[in-house]
């Protein structure tokens, strides 16, 4: 069993299978700049139990680079009992590859079966207690703190409090960390008519484990869809810079799930993160680990 590497710094890229070939060619090219990508992120559900060539490719990368895991299907806000079998399998994956950081979405995706989408949790005191208890349970099973991501949503059922009050209440009640998704703040601010900067300013910076940036689809001037399938736009970059001004430079990762451009374009976005980090001081805080 590998020991987990606690430190996470710099700029990263979400690892998707479609990127494995181009990434291996890039890493093998001795002429490439060193440390172009400081860390990678994977969805554990896509790699648990994977062997053969893909398993060897993952192992080769985790032996050379820091990794984080970002879950897709734990359904922290769901009504069904928490899937402790899945959590046990995730813990084995984290241990096997020396991965110190695990995050999940502050949402739910199951009710008598998986819904294959991230559904919004009602912004109520009852929901705060429900999801916080499940986060604490997940932390107990994994034996470490986890980070929860502020999610994009398109309807707000039973909105008894604001989104920012809900997120902050969960972080306090669950005593967990935050995966700060800057694009989701921008998307929600447009879709629900609030000030993205004010929302960001109200977050507890001391709980930020790492940061996501991504692109989205413009359905209409007042409707953005969080697709992770487009280039990152200037308002999101500006919001990232504001996060660094507020909270200090934090490890930050580019998410891209489909409609992949040439790897050079994605590396250009990683370099943009490095540039913004350099403008705001390069000393990243190490992520807390088990």
Short mmCIF file of C-alpha atoms in Angstrom, two decimals:
data_model
loop_
_atom_site.label_atom_id
_atom_site.label_comp_id
_atom_site.label_asym_id
_atom_site.label_seq_id
_atom_site.Cartn_x
_atom_site.Cartn_y
_atom_site.Cartn_z
CA UNK A 1 0.00 0.00 0.00
CA UNK A 2 1.37 3.39 -1.00
CA UNK A 3 1.54 6.19 1.55
CA UNK A 4 -0.68 9.14 0.66
CA UNK A 5 0.98 12.33 -0.53
CA UNK A 6 -0.54 15.24 1.39
CA UNK A 7 0.76 18.28 -0.51
CA UNK A 8 -1.09 19.69 -3.52
CA UNK A 9 0.07 22.80 -5.32
CA UNK A 10 -0.10 24.66 -8.59
CA UNK A 11 -2.33 23.96 -11.58
CA UNK A 12 -3.89 20.66 -12.60
CA UNK A 13 -5.97 18.95 -15.26
CA UNK A 14 -8.88 16.53 -15.04
CA UNK A 15 -7.72 13.18 -16.40
CA UNK A 16 -10.11 11.64 -18.91
CA UNK A 17 -9.40 8.45 -20.86
CA UNK A 18 -9.50 10.37 -24.13
CA UNK A 19 -6.52 12.37 -22.89
CA UNK A 20 -4.32 9.42 -21.89
CA UNK A 21 -2.60 9.05 -25.25
CA UNK A 22 -1.86 12.74 -25.83
CA UNK A 23 -0.72 13.15 -22.22
CA UNK A 24 1.68 10.22 -22.41
CA UNK A 25 3.18 11.65 -25.60
CA UNK A 26 3.49 15.06 -23.95
CA UNK A 27 5.15 13.66 -20.82
CA UNK A 28 7.54 11.52 -22.89
CA UNK A 29 8.64 14.52 -24.99
CA UNK A 30 11.88 15.67 -23.39
CA UNK A 31 11.56 19.08 -25.06
CA UNK A 32 8.39 19.94 -23.14
CA UNK A 33 8.57 22.34 -20.23
CA UNK A 34 8.83 20.53 -16.88
CA UNK A 35 5.86 20.44 -14.50
CA UNK A 36 3.41 21.82 -17.06
CA UNK A 37 0.71 19.95 -15.10
CA UNK A 38 1.21 19.88 -11.33
CA UNK A 39 -1.55 17.40 -10.50
CA UNK A 40 -4.40 15.39 -11.99
CA UNK A 41 -7.96 14.61 -10.91
CA UNK A 42 -9.92 11.42 -11.60
CA UNK A 43 -13.44 10.25 -10.87
CA UNK A 44 -12.94 7.13 -8.72
CA UNK A 45 -16.05 5.44 -10.11
CA UNK A 46 -14.35 5.38 -13.53
CA UNK A 47 -11.21 3.66 -12.23
CA UNK A 48 -12.21 1.31 -9.41
CA UNK A 49 -11.34 -2.23 -10.45
CA UNK A 50 -9.79 -1.16 -13.76
CA UNK A 51 -6.80 -3.31 -14.72
CA UNK A 52 -4.97 -4.19 -17.89
CA UNK A 53 -3.48 -1.48 -20.09
CA UNK A 54 -5.65 1.30 -18.63
CA UNK A 55 -4.77 0.29 -15.10
CA UNK A 56 -1.06 0.31 -15.95
CA UNK A 57 -1.38 3.73 -17.57
CA UNK A 58 -3.05 5.12 -14.46
CA UNK A 59 -0.41 3.57 -12.22
CA UNK A 60 2.39 5.11 -14.31
CA UNK A 61 0.83 8.55 -13.83
CA UNK A 62 0.03 8.25 -10.11
CA UNK A 63 3.62 7.17 -9.45
CA UNK A 64 4.90 10.39 -11.01
CA UNK A 65 2.23 13.01 -10.24
CA UNK A 66 -0.02 14.01 -7.33
CA UNK A 67 -3.67 13.05 -7.84
CA UNK A 68 -7.03 13.94 -6.32
CA UNK A 69 -10.29 11.99 -6.58
CA UNK A 70 -13.59 13.73 -7.36
CA UNK A 71 -16.62 11.52 -6.84
CA UNK A 72 -19.69 11.35 -9.07
CA UNK A 73 -22.23 9.04 -7.45
CA UNK A 74 -22.07 9.09 -3.66
CA UNK A 75 -25.29 11.16 -3.58
CA UNK A 76 -24.52 13.01 -0.37
CA UNK A 77 -27.93 14.69 -0.30
CA UNK A 78 -29.95 11.65 -1.30
CA UNK A 79 -32.71 9.94 0.70
CA UNK A 80 -31.32 6.39 0.50
CA UNK A 81 -28.69 5.06 2.96
CA UNK A 82 -25.18 6.16 2.12
CA UNK A 83 -23.32 3.63 -0.03
CA UNK A 84 -20.63 2.47 2.40
CA UNK A 85 -19.58 -0.30 0.01
CA UNK A 86 -18.68 2.34 -2.57
CA UNK A 87 -16.86 4.36 0.08
CA UNK A 88 -14.82 1.31 1.09
CA UNK A 89 -13.83 0.75 -2.55
CA UNK A 90 -12.91 4.42 -2.90
CA UNK A 91 -10.75 4.18 0.21
CA UNK A 92 -8.89 1.20 -1.27
CA UNK A 93 -8.30 3.17 -4.50
CA UNK A 94 -6.99 6.17 -2.54
CA UNK A 95 -4.65 3.92 -0.56
CA UNK A 96 -3.45 1.96 -3.59
CA UNK A 97 -2.44 5.09 -5.49
CA UNK A 98 -1.34 7.30 -2.61
CA UNK A 99 -4.11 9.86 -3.19
CA UNK A 100 -4.68 12.19 -0.25
CA UNK A 101 -7.71 14.23 -1.37
CA UNK A 102 -11.29 13.11 -2.06
CA UNK A 103 -14.15 15.42 -2.97
CA UNK A 104 -17.83 15.05 -3.90
CA UNK A 105 -20.71 17.22 -5.07
CA UNK A 106 -23.03 19.00 -2.66
CA UNK A 107 -26.03 17.44 -4.41
CA UNK A 108 -27.76 14.10 -4.86
CA UNK A 109 -28.09 11.72 -7.78
CA UNK A 110 -30.11 8.76 -6.53
CA UNK A 111 -33.55 7.79 -5.27
CA UNK A 112 -34.35 4.09 -5.65
CA UNK A 113 -31.69 3.99 -8.37
CA UNK A 114 -29.29 6.46 -9.94
CA UNK A 115 -30.69 9.50 -11.70
CA UNK A 116 -27.56 10.14 -13.80
CA UNK A 117 -27.69 13.83 -13.02
CA UNK A 118 -26.75 16.10 -10.12
CA UNK A 119 -29.95 17.30 -8.46
CA UNK A 120 -30.16 20.36 -6.17
CA UNK A 121 -30.61 19.82 -2.46
CA UNK A 122 -33.40 21.97 -0.94
CA UNK A 123 -31.94 24.98 0.86
CA UNK A 124 -33.51 24.24 4.25
CA UNK A 125 -32.34 23.68 7.82
CA UNK A 126 -33.54 20.07 7.63
CA UNK A 127 -31.47 19.48 4.50
CA UNK A 128 -28.42 21.02 6.18
CA UNK A 129 -28.72 18.51 9.03
CA UNK A 130 -29.39 15.60 6.66
CA UNK A 131 -26.49 16.17 4.27
CA UNK A 132 -24.08 17.16 7.05
CA UNK A 133 -24.70 13.90 8.88
CA UNK A 134 -24.00 11.98 5.67
CA UNK A 135 -20.79 13.92 5.06
CA UNK A 136 -19.61 13.13 8.59
CA UNK A 137 -20.48 9.46 7.97
CA UNK A 138 -18.48 9.47 4.74
CA UNK A 139 -15.51 11.03 6.54
CA UNK A 140 -15.68 8.34 9.21
CA UNK A 141 -15.67 5.53 6.63
CA UNK A 142 -12.83 7.08 4.61
CA UNK A 143 -10.85 8.00 7.70
CA UNK A 144 -10.23 11.55 6.45
CA UNK A 145 -11.84 14.89 5.78
CA UNK A 146 -13.52 15.32 2.42
CA UNK A 147 -14.27 18.40 0.35
CA UNK A 148 -17.74 19.17 -1.03
CA UNK A 149 -18.23 21.15 -4.23
CA UNK A 150 -20.64 24.05 -4.65
CA UNK A 151 -22.72 22.86 -7.60
CA UNK A 152 -24.57 24.42 -10.51
CA UNK A 153 -28.36 24.09 -10.39
CA UNK A 154 -31.26 25.22 -12.52
CA UNK A 155 -34.15 25.12 -10.04
CA UNK A 156 -34.21 25.75 -6.30
CA UNK A 157 -36.89 23.62 -4.60
CA UNK A 158 -37.90 24.63 -1.06
CA UNK A 159 -35.53 27.58 -0.94
CA UNK A 160 -35.89 28.64 2.69
CA UNK A 161 -32.39 30.17 2.72
CA UNK A 162 -29.97 31.51 0.13
CA UNK A 163 -27.46 29.30 -1.63
CA UNK A 164 -24.51 30.92 0.14
CA UNK A 165 -26.13 30.48 3.56
CA UNK A 166 -26.86 26.83 2.74
CA UNK A 167 -23.31 26.08 1.61
CA UNK A 168 -21.76 27.78 4.63
CA UNK A 169 -24.16 26.04 7.02
CA UNK A 170 -23.22 22.63 5.60
CA UNK A 171 -19.50 23.36 5.86
CA UNK A 172 -19.91 24.33 9.52
CA UNK A 173 -22.27 21.51 10.50
CA UNK A 174 -20.35 18.78 8.66
CA UNK A 175 -16.91 20.18 9.56
CA UNK A 176 -15.64 19.41 6.06
CA UNK A 177 -13.66 21.22 3.39
CA UNK A 178 -14.79 23.04 0.24
CA UNK A 179 -14.00 22.26 -3.37
CA UNK A 180 -14.53 25.74 -4.77
CA UNK A 181 -15.95 25.62 -8.30
CA UNK A 182 -15.53 29.13 -9.70
CA UNK A 183 -17.41 28.39 -12.93
CA UNK A 184 -20.41 27.15 -10.96
CA UNK A 185 -20.56 30.45 -9.09
CA UNK A 186 -20.55 32.33 -12.40
CA UNK A 187 -23.19 30.04 -13.94
CA UNK A 188 -25.49 30.26 -10.92
CA UNK A 189 -25.06 34.02 -10.64
CA UNK A 190 -26.35 34.45 -14.19
CA UNK A 191 -29.12 31.87 -13.92
CA UNK A 192 -30.38 33.03 -10.53
CA UNK A 193 -29.55 36.71 -10.63
CA UNK A 194 -27.07 37.24 -7.83
CA UNK A 195 -23.65 38.89 -7.58
CA UNK A 196 -20.90 36.32 -8.16
CA UNK A 197 -18.25 38.38 -6.40
CA UNK A 198 -20.36 38.85 -3.29
CA UNK A 199 -21.07 35.12 -3.17
CA UNK A 200 -17.36 34.33 -3.45
CA UNK A 201 -16.45 36.89 -0.79
CA UNK A 202 -18.84 35.25 1.70
CA UNK A 203 -17.21 31.81 1.51
CA UNK A 204 -14.88 30.59 4.31
CA UNK A 205 -11.51 30.66 2.60
CA UNK A 206 -9.86 28.58 5.29
CA UNK A 207 -11.93 25.58 4.19
CA UNK A 208 -10.94 25.65 0.50
CA UNK A 209 -9.09 22.44 -0.39
CA UNK A 210 -8.71 23.17 -4.08
CA UNK A 211 -10.45 24.95 -6.96
CA UNK A 212 -12.18 24.01 -10.23
CA UNK A 213 -12.42 26.15 -13.35
CA UNK A 214 -14.32 25.07 -16.45
CA UNK A 215 -16.27 26.20 -19.48
CA UNK A 216 -20.01 26.24 -20.04
CA UNK A 217 -22.65 26.54 -22.75
CA UNK A 218 -24.67 29.72 -23.32
CA UNK A 219 -28.25 28.60 -23.93
CA UNK A 220 -29.58 32.16 -23.58
CA UNK A 221 -28.33 35.43 -22.06
CA UNK A 222 -29.94 34.44 -18.76
CA UNK A 223 -29.35 30.66 -18.99
CA UNK A 224 -25.90 29.09 -18.81
CA UNK A 225 -25.40 25.32 -18.74
CA UNK A 226 -22.43 23.88 -16.84
CA UNK A 227 -21.14 21.49 -19.52
CA UNK A 228 -17.35 21.33 -18.99
CA UNK A 229 -17.25 21.20 -22.78
CA UNK A 230 -15.97 24.63 -23.80
CA UNK A 231 -13.11 27.02 -23.22
CA UNK A 232 -12.96 28.96 -19.95
CA UNK A 233 -14.16 32.55 -20.41
CA UNK A 234 -12.80 35.82 -19.05
CA UNK A 235 -15.41 36.37 -16.29
CA UNK A 236 -14.46 32.99 -14.80
CA UNK A 237 -10.75 33.83 -14.97
CA UNK A 238 -11.47 37.16 -13.26
CA UNK A 239 -13.44 35.40 -10.54
CA UNK A 240 -10.52 33.01 -10.01
CA UNK A 241 -8.18 35.99 -9.59
CA UNK A 242 -10.60 37.45 -7.05
CA UNK A 243 -10.57 34.16 -5.13
CA UNK A 244 -6.77 34.33 -4.94
CA UNK A 245 -6.93 37.95 -3.74
CA UNK A 246 -9.43 36.97 -1.08
CA UNK A 247 -8.02 33.68 0.11
CA UNK A 248 -4.51 33.30 -1.26
CA UNK A 249 -3.36 31.08 -4.12
CA UNK A 250 -4.89 27.60 -4.00
CA UNK A 251 -4.37 24.48 -6.13
CA UNK A 252 -6.60 24.91 -9.18
CA UNK A 253 -7.72 22.43 -11.83
CA UNK A 254 -9.10 22.67 -15.36
CA UNK A 255 -12.17 20.47 -15.91
CA UNK A 256 -12.97 19.29 -19.44
CA UNK A 257 -15.35 16.36 -19.92
CA UNK A 258 -16.02 16.25 -23.68
CA UNK A 259 -15.54 18.19 -26.94
CA UNK A 260 -11.80 17.95 -26.28
CA UNK A 261 -9.58 20.44 -28.09
CA UNK A 262 -5.93 19.65 -28.88
CA UNK A 263 -3.97 19.01 -25.71
CA UNK A 264 -2.00 22.20 -26.38
CA UNK A 265 -5.19 24.22 -25.84
CA UNK A 266 -5.86 22.57 -22.49
CA UNK A 267 -2.25 23.11 -21.46
CA UNK A 268 -2.74 26.75 -22.41
CA UNK A 269 -5.54 26.97 -19.83
CA UNK A 270 -3.29 25.29 -17.26
CA UNK A 271 -0.64 27.91 -18.04
CA UNK A 272 -3.24 30.64 -17.56
CA UNK A 273 -3.82 29.32 -14.04
CA UNK A 274 -0.08 29.40 -13.42
CA UNK A 275 0.05 32.98 -14.68
CA UNK A 276 -2.79 34.15 -12.44
CA UNK A 277 -1.20 32.32 -9.51
CA UNK A 278 2.11 34.06 -10.18
CA UNK A 279 0.35 37.43 -10.23
CA UNK A 280 -1.06 36.75 -6.76
CA UNK A 281 1.93 35.06 -5.11
CA UNK A 282 3.04 31.50 -5.72
CA UNK A 283 2.88 30.09 -2.17
CA UNK A 284 0.00 27.63 -2.18
CA UNK A 285 -1.34 26.26 1.06
CA UNK A 286 -0.92 22.50 1.35
CA UNK A 287 -4.19 20.59 1.31
CA UNK A 288 -5.09 18.92 4.59
CA UNK A 289 -4.84 15.14 4.50
CA UNK A 290 -5.73 12.18 6.66
#
